[in-house]
Structure formats: structure tokens, C-alpha cells
Amino acid sequence: MTHTLAWATATDVGRVREQNEDSLVAADGLFAVADGMGGRRAGEVASALAVQVLAERAGEQRTAAQLVAAVAAANQAVVEAGAASGERQGMATTLTGLALVSAEQWVVFNIGDSRVYRWAEQRFEQLTIDHSAVQEMVSAGFLDSAAARTHPRRNVVTRALGSLPAPETDVWPLAVRRGDRFLACSDGLTNELTDTEIAAVLRADAAPQAAADALVARALAAGGSDNVTVIVVDVRD
Ligand code: MG
């Protein structure tokens, strides 16, 4: 059975930062968000390079192994670009998203603390697990997820592209199902809005662009303390 995808993207610098260091790719069944880190424009270089190399290496059709290899190539590219420039030394980026590996199967992938969610059958679910200091504390039972939202270390990322040895990519295979709606986003969304607030927008706005724009608008209204980037993907007949 063949499905059609409908998707939309939205990104904004926010109300505090001077540069938008987030990047995204949405084409050929590949949807990914990268949130760059590093001073003096290095973050935006890292995130742009990561999504560019990912898209090039993943190709228009791909296996799960090719996708993981493409993420590794993106990491290597960020490492080399960082090493080649004093100003960009230590630059890094998250990389999170989902990609079709056949007509029947997605692979959700993640390095860092950007996220992929699924809205399906009236249920909103985070598919990725953050690589962050607070998530490690939550997983170990030292912190509950409500306290994690305001914890001083909530922005400390424990796995990112731009590091050696190459970071492991978490992957989750997922069946392609009609009616599913996916959200890939940077932490500029999830630090401003709760999962309940995000789910309400995804439920209310039928069109992907309306949903994506509404999510960014809500994040800005809530403070916009970081760059915010969202991709909304609908699986249709
Ligand atoms: Mg961010």
C-alpha cells in the first residue's frame, strides 16, 4: 500500500537570540532537525552542515544502514570542519528526525536533545529519548519529568554530532500507518511548551502548515528564549 506524505516546516530565531542556529531538511521522505551549538556563528555552520551531509548521503531511497552511515558521515563532516577552523573548534549539533526506508517503514533517529513525537489515534507520544543530563537523571530515578523542565542542567547535551569517537545513533523502526502525524522539533519548542500544549495544537490544526506555524507562534508567545524549529509530517492515503 502506498501512502502520500504531506508536510510543513517552520523556524524562527526567537525573541532573545541573535542568530538562528537551527537547521532542517524536509525532502524525499527525509525529515530532520539540527540544533547547533558553539559561539560566533559556529552553531549554525554545524547544524547546516549536518543536515546537508545527511541529505546527500542518505539519498532519495535508503536502507536503515545507509541512514545510520549518513548520520556518521554528518558527524565526521562537523568534526573536520571544526578542526579546520579555530573559531569553529568544538562546534556541535543535535540531529533528530525520521526517514522512510521503504514504502512500509520509517526509521526514527536521534543524537542529542531535539525530539520526534507522534500523534496517532488520539495519543501523543515522544518517540526519541533525549541525550541530556536531566534525561539521564530522570532515567536513573533521581528526577521526575516535571522537575526536569526547570532543572538548571536542562540544556546540557550529553551526545552530539561533532565528537570523536563518533556518537552512537539511536534508531527506532516504525511501520508507516495512514493517519499518523509526526513532529520533529528543536528544544526551543519543548522548553517553552508542555507536551499537553503541543498535542492540543497538533489536534486542532488539520493542515500541517497551520500546525507548524501555530507551534512556533505559541513558543514565541511563551517567551521564545531559544531558536525554535518544527517539522510536521502527515501520512495520508
Ligand atoms: Mg536549542
mmCIF file of N, CA and C and ligand atoms in Angstrom, residues 17 22 35-36 113 186-188 191 226-227, ligand 1:
data_model
loop_
_atom_site.group_PDB
_atom_site.id
_atom_site.type_symbol
_atom_site.label_atom_id
_atom_site.label_comp_id
_atom_site.label_asym_id
_atom_site.label_seq_id
_atom_site.Cartn_x
_atom_site.Cartn_y
_atom_site.Cartn_z
ATOM 1 N N ARG A 17 17.698 35.302 21.129
ATOM 2 C CA ARG A 17 18.944 35.023 20.415
ATOM 3 C C ARG A 17 19.097 35.940 19.202
ATOM 4 N N ASP A 22 19.472 26.752 14.369
ATOM 5 C CA ASP A 22 18.777 25.524 13.981
ATOM 6 C C ASP A 22 18.817 25.379 12.459
ATOM 7 N N ASP A 35 20.082 21.236 15.847
ATOM 8 C CA ASP A 35 20.183 22.402 16.738
ATOM 9 C C ASP A 35 21.669 22.604 17.041
ATOM 10 N N GLY A 36 22.255 23.615 16.414
ATOM 11 C CA GLY A 36 23.695 23.813 16.510
ATOM 12 C C GLY A 36 24.134 24.481 17.796
ATOM 13 N N ASP A 113 19.249 16.425 21.985
ATOM 14 C CA ASP A 113 18.002 16.685 22.714
ATOM 15 C C ASP A 113 16.921 17.365 21.882
ATOM 16 N N SER A 186 13.129 21.271 17.604
ATOM 17 C CA SER A 186 14.268 21.604 18.461
ATOM 18 C C SER A 186 13.752 21.929 19.870
ATOM 19 N N ASP A 187 14.678 22.048 20.816
ATOM 20 C CA ASP A 187 14.266 22.265 22.205
ATOM 21 C C ASP A 187 13.701 23.666 22.440
ATOM 22 N N GLY A 188 13.844 24.543 21.454
ATOM 23 C CA GLY A 188 13.193 25.854 21.553
ATOM 24 C C GLY A 188 11.677 25.738 21.605
ATOM 25 N N ASN A 191 11.111 23.470 25.369
ATOM 26 C CA ASN A 191 11.397 24.207 26.602
ATOM 27 C C ASN A 191 10.328 25.254 26.900
ATOM 28 N N ASP A 226 14.748 30.655 22.865
ATOM 29 C CA ASP A 226 15.716 29.932 22.039
ATOM 30 C C ASP A 226 15.185 29.909 20.605
ATOM 31 N N ASN A 227 16.043 29.547 19.674
ATOM 32 C CA ASN A 227 15.592 29.282 18.309
ATOM 33 C C ASN A 227 14.555 28.160 18.361
HETATM 34 MG MG MG B 1 18.008 24.928 21.034
#
